[in-house]
PDB file of C-alpha atoms in Angstrom:
ATOM      1  CA  UNK Q   1      -5.056 -13.842  11.182  1.00  0.00           C
ATOM      2  CA  UNK Q   2      -6.831 -14.383  14.505  1.00  0.00           C
ATOM      3  CA  UNK Q   3      -7.162 -11.439  16.864  1.00  0.00           C
ATOM      4  CA  UNK Q   4      -6.967 -13.674  19.909  1.00  0.00           C
ATOM      5  CA  UNK Q   5      -5.201 -17.030  19.872  1.00  0.00           C
ATOM      6  CA  UNK Q   6      -5.989 -19.807  22.343  1.00  0.00           C
ATOM      7  CA  UNK Q   7      -2.942 -20.767  24.356  1.00  0.00           C
ATOM      8  CA  UNK Q   8      -2.172 -23.329  27.023  1.00  0.00           C
ATOM      9  CA  UNK Q   9      -2.148 -20.509  29.571  1.00  0.00           C
ATOM     10  CA  UNK Q  10      -5.921 -20.320  29.098  1.00  0.00           C
ATOM     11  CA  UNK Q  11      -6.530 -23.981  30.001  1.00  0.00           C
ATOM     12  CA  UNK Q  12      -8.576 -24.333  33.146  1.00  0.00           C
ATOM     13  CA  UNK Q  13     -10.057 -27.829  33.223  1.00  0.00           C
ATOM     14  CA  UNK Q  14      -9.417 -29.341  29.764  1.00  0.00           C
ATOM     15  CA  UNK Q  15     -13.172 -29.872  29.710  1.00  0.00           C
ATOM     16  CA  UNK Q  16     -16.418 -27.910  29.725  1.00  0.00           C
ATOM     17  CA  UNK Q  17     -15.012 -24.635  31.073  1.00  0.00           C
ATOM     18  CA  UNK Q  18     -12.309 -24.586  28.407  1.00  0.00           C
ATOM     19  CA  UNK Q  19     -14.857 -25.517  25.739  1.00  0.00           C
ATOM     20  CA  UNK Q  20     -16.932 -22.511  26.789  1.00  0.00           C
ATOM     21  CA  UNK Q  21     -13.907 -20.240  26.791  1.00  0.00           C
ATOM     22  CA  UNK Q  22     -12.982 -21.390  23.283  1.00  0.00           C
ATOM     23  CA  UNK Q  23     -16.441 -20.290  22.147  1.00  0.00           C
ATOM     24  CA  UNK Q  24     -15.662 -16.866  23.555  1.00  0.00           C
ATOM     25  CA  UNK Q  25     -12.373 -16.770  21.646  1.00  0.00           C
ATOM     26  CA  UNK Q  26     -14.301 -17.659  18.479  1.00  0.00           C
ATOM     27  CA  UNK Q  27     -16.724 -14.809  19.171  1.00  0.00           C
ATOM     28  CA  UNK Q  28     -13.879 -12.321  19.598  1.00  0.00           C
ATOM     29  CA  UNK Q  29     -12.225 -13.471  16.403  1.00  0.00           C
ATOM     30  CA  UNK Q  30     -15.452 -13.405  14.383  1.00  0.00           C
ATOM     31  CA  UNK Q  31     -16.147  -9.871  15.518  1.00  0.00           C
ATOM     32  CA  UNK Q  32     -12.593  -8.759  14.829  1.00  0.00           C
ATOM     33  CA  UNK Q  33     -12.627 -10.252  11.340  1.00  0.00           C
ATOM     34  CA  UNK Q  34     -15.959  -8.622  10.524  1.00  0.00           C
ATOM     35  CA  UNK Q  35     -14.815  -5.280  11.909  1.00  0.00           C
ATOM     36  CA  UNK Q  36     -11.556  -5.352   9.959  1.00  0.00           C
ATOM     37  CA  UNK Q  37     -13.592  -6.046   6.815  1.00  0.00           C
ATOM     38  CA  UNK Q  38     -15.940  -3.144   7.541  1.00  0.00           C
ATOM     39  CA  UNK Q  39     -18.808  -5.448   8.544  1.00  0.00           C
ATOM     40  CA  UNK Q  40     -18.718  -4.909  12.305  1.00  0.00           C
ATOM     41  CA  UNK Q  41     -22.140  -3.286  12.475  1.00  0.00           C
ATOM     42  CA  UNK Q  42     -23.616  -6.147  10.459  1.00  0.00           C
ATOM     43  CA  UNK Q  43     -22.501  -8.874  12.855  1.00  0.00           C
ATOM     44  CA  UNK Q  44     -22.437  -7.158  16.235  1.00  0.00           C
ATOM     45  CA  UNK Q  45     -26.134  -7.836  16.993  1.00  0.00           C
ATOM     46  CA  UNK Q  46     -25.653 -11.567  16.496  1.00  0.00           C
ATOM     47  CA  UNK Q  47     -22.439 -11.520  18.521  1.00  0.00           C
ATOM     48  CA  UNK Q  48     -24.181  -9.673  21.356  1.00  0.00           C
ATOM     49  CA  UNK Q  49     -27.067 -12.157  21.334  1.00  0.00           C
ATOM     50  CA  UNK Q  50     -24.604 -15.060  21.424  1.00  0.00           C
ATOM     51  CA  UNK Q  51     -22.629 -13.357  24.170  1.00  0.00           C
ATOM     52  CA  UNK Q  52     -25.714 -12.817  26.325  1.00  0.00           C
ATOM     53  CA  UNK Q  53     -26.685 -16.487  26.023  1.00  0.00           C
ATOM     54  CA  UNK Q  54     -23.058 -17.571  26.516  1.00  0.00           C
ATOM     55  CA  UNK Q  55     -22.546 -15.592  29.705  1.00  0.00           C
ATOM     56  CA  UNK Q  56     -25.713 -16.902  31.304  1.00  0.00           C
ATOM     57  CA  UNK Q  57     -25.007 -20.545  30.481  1.00  0.00           C
ATOM     58  CA  UNK Q  58     -21.275 -20.476  31.100  1.00  0.00           C
ATOM     59  CA  UNK Q  59     -21.435 -18.542  34.354  1.00  0.00           C
ATOM     60  CA  UNK Q  60     -24.160 -20.836  35.679  1.00  0.00           C
ATOM     61  CA  UNK Q  61     -22.034 -23.882  34.838  1.00  0.00           C
ATOM     62  CA  UNK Q  62     -18.855 -22.389  36.295  1.00  0.00           C
ATOM     63  CA  UNK Q  63     -20.581 -21.194  39.464  1.00  0.00           C
ATOM     64  CA  UNK Q  64     -22.126 -24.636  40.028  1.00  0.00           C
ATOM     65  CA  UNK Q  65     -18.621 -26.084  39.955  1.00  0.00           C
ATOM     66  CA  UNK Q  66     -17.455 -23.463  42.428  1.00  0.00           C
ATOM     67  CA  UNK Q  67     -20.321 -24.376  44.737  1.00  0.00           C
ATOM     68  CA  UNK Q  68     -19.644 -28.089  44.332  1.00  0.00           C
ATOM     69  CA  UNK Q  69     -16.011 -27.710  45.363  1.00  0.00           C
ATOM     70  CA  UNK Q  70     -16.729 -24.966  47.928  1.00  0.00           C
ATOM     71  CA  UNK Q  71     -14.483 -22.452  46.188  1.00  0.00           C
ATOM     72  CA  UNK Q  72     -13.639 -19.855  48.861  1.00  0.00           C
ATOM     73  CA  UNK Q  73     -13.768 -16.902  46.447  1.00  0.00           C
ATOM     74  CA  UNK Q  74     -17.175 -17.752  44.973  1.00  0.00           C
ATOM     75  CA  UNK Q  75     -18.842 -14.472  45.953  1.00  0.00           C
ATOM     76  CA  UNK Q  76     -16.095 -12.289  44.464  1.00  0.00           C
ATOM     77  CA  UNK Q  77     -15.957 -14.422  41.328  1.00  0.00           C
ATOM     78  CA  UNK Q  78     -19.732 -14.289  40.946  1.00  0.00           C
ATOM     79  CA  UNK Q  79     -19.588 -10.492  41.273  1.00  0.00           C
ATOM     80  CA  UNK Q  80     -17.107 -10.334  38.372  1.00  0.00           C
ATOM     81  CA  UNK Q  81     -19.488 -12.432  36.298  1.00  0.00           C
ATOM     82  CA  UNK Q  82     -22.378 -10.115  37.139  1.00  0.00           C
ATOM     83  CA  UNK Q  83     -20.315  -7.076  36.139  1.00  0.00           C
ATOM     84  CA  UNK Q  84     -19.486  -8.560  32.749  1.00  0.00           C
ATOM     85  CA  UNK Q  85     -23.125  -9.437  32.157  1.00  0.00           C
ATOM     86  CA  UNK Q  86     -24.104  -5.859  33.026  1.00  0.00           C
ATOM     87  CA  UNK Q  87     -21.473  -4.483  30.641  1.00  0.00           C
ATOM     88  CA  UNK Q  88     -22.749  -6.715  27.836  1.00  0.00           C
ATOM     89  CA  UNK Q  89     -26.334  -5.600  28.509  1.00  0.00           C
ATOM     90  CA  UNK Q  90     -25.198  -1.960  28.478  1.00  0.00           C
ATOM     91  CA  UNK Q  91     -23.467  -2.476  25.132  1.00  0.00           C
ATOM     92  CA  UNK Q  92     -26.605  -4.151  23.782  1.00  0.00           C
ATOM     93  CA  UNK Q  93     -28.658  -1.118  24.824  1.00  0.00           C
ATOM     94  CA  UNK Q  94     -26.131   1.226  23.161  1.00  0.00           C
ATOM     95  CA  UNK Q  95     -26.278  -0.826  19.974  1.00  0.00           C
ATOM     96  CA  UNK Q  96     -30.068  -0.813  20.010  1.00  0.00           C
ATOM     97  CA  UNK Q  97     -29.949   2.978  20.435  1.00  0.00           C
ATOM     98  CA  UNK Q  98     -27.859   3.267  17.266  1.00  0.00           C
ATOM     99  CA  UNK Q  99     -24.318   3.587  18.571  1.00  0.00           C
ATOM    100  CA  UNK Q 100     -21.739   2.849  15.890  1.00  0.00           C
ATOM    101  CA  UNK Q 101     -18.862   2.206  18.314  1.00  0.00           C
ATOM    102  CA  UNK Q 102     -20.296  -0.904  19.969  1.00  0.00           C
ATOM    103  CA  UNK Q 103     -18.417  -3.414  17.791  1.00  0.00           C
ATOM    104  CA  UNK Q 104     -15.030  -2.100  18.889  1.00  0.00           C
ATOM    105  CA  UNK Q 105     -16.194  -1.822  22.506  1.00  0.00           C
ATOM    106  CA  UNK Q 106     -17.370  -5.438  22.508  1.00  0.00           C
ATOM    107  CA  UNK Q 107     -14.088  -6.551  20.964  1.00  0.00           C
ATOM    108  CA  UNK Q 108     -12.074  -4.731  23.630  1.00  0.00           C
ATOM    109  CA  UNK Q 109     -14.298  -6.003  26.444  1.00  0.00           C
ATOM    110  CA  UNK Q 110     -13.920  -9.612  25.339  1.00  0.00           C
ATOM    111  CA  UNK Q 111     -10.188  -9.337  24.762  1.00  0.00           C
ATOM    112  CA  UNK Q 112      -9.718  -7.898  28.243  1.00  0.00           C
ATOM    113  CA  UNK Q 113     -11.986 -10.538  29.791  1.00  0.00           C
ATOM    114  CA  UNK Q 114     -10.002 -13.324  28.157  1.00  0.00           C
ATOM    115  CA  UNK Q 115      -6.672 -11.774  29.051  1.00  0.00           C
ATOM    116  CA  UNK Q 116      -7.425 -10.795  32.614  1.00  0.00           C
ATOM    117  CA  UNK Q 117     -10.317 -12.747  34.091  1.00  0.00           C
ATOM    118  CA  UNK Q 118      -9.621 -16.137  32.573  1.00  0.00           C
ATOM    119  CA  UNK Q 119      -5.842 -16.026  32.918  1.00  0.00           C
ATOM    120  CA  UNK Q 120      -6.018 -14.878  36.529  1.00  0.00           C
ATOM    121  CA  UNK Q 121      -9.277 -15.663  38.274  1.00  0.00           C
ATOM    122  CA  UNK Q 122     -10.406 -18.717  36.344  1.00  0.00           C
ATOM    123  CA  UNK Q 123      -6.862 -20.099  36.471  1.00  0.00           C
ATOM    124  CA  UNK Q 124      -7.017 -19.802  40.262  1.00  0.00           C
ATOM    125  CA  UNK Q 125     -10.364 -21.608  40.191  1.00  0.00           C
ATOM    126  CA  UNK Q 126      -8.956 -24.366  37.987  1.00  0.00           C
ATOM    127  CA  UNK Q 127      -6.044 -24.988  40.342  1.00  0.00           C
ATOM    128  CA  UNK Q 128      -8.377 -25.059  43.324  1.00  0.00           C
ATOM    129  CA  UNK Q 129     -10.728 -27.547  41.645  1.00  0.00           C
ATOM    130  CA  UNK Q 130      -7.796 -29.805  40.679  1.00  0.00           C
ATOM    131  CA  UNK Q 131      -6.573 -29.839  44.288  1.00  0.00           C
ATOM    132  CA  UNK Q 132     -10.085 -30.398  45.645  1.00  0.00           C
ATOM    133  CA  UNK Q 133     -10.794 -33.194  43.153  1.00  0.00           C
ATOM    134  CA  UNK Q 134      -7.479 -34.807  44.075  1.00  0.00           C
ATOM    135  CA  UNK Q 135      -8.412 -34.765  47.757  1.00  0.00           C
ATOM    136  CA  UNK Q 136     -11.809 -36.300  46.979  1.00  0.00           C
ATOM    137  CA  UNK Q 137     -10.222 -39.393  45.404  1.00  0.00           C
TER     138      UNK Q 137
END
């Protein structure tokens, strides 16, 4: 059973942003499955590497859209992105130092990010972009 299930309430643009977010859901679920099977430590390094690459690519893509549509909350949104990237880097450093709790911390971090950031802040962005795109037509 999946730890985190994609729902319509997570839809932002029915395109590239949602595709990226689905990758994040897959990451959370892979980590949860491995952890519940006692393999969390085995897979967490790969998950962290994927997460580091994901955040850089996804946030760049999302922030370009915010710039394109002149999203008024770009700076605050960008700051949230930077904080998540810092948290992921901190967890990577803990893992590299031998911490055995990183798998559960990563799982919690991602669950909270999906639940809070995407459902609130990205949803606001999605609505803004839809309105702005509608005005541009």
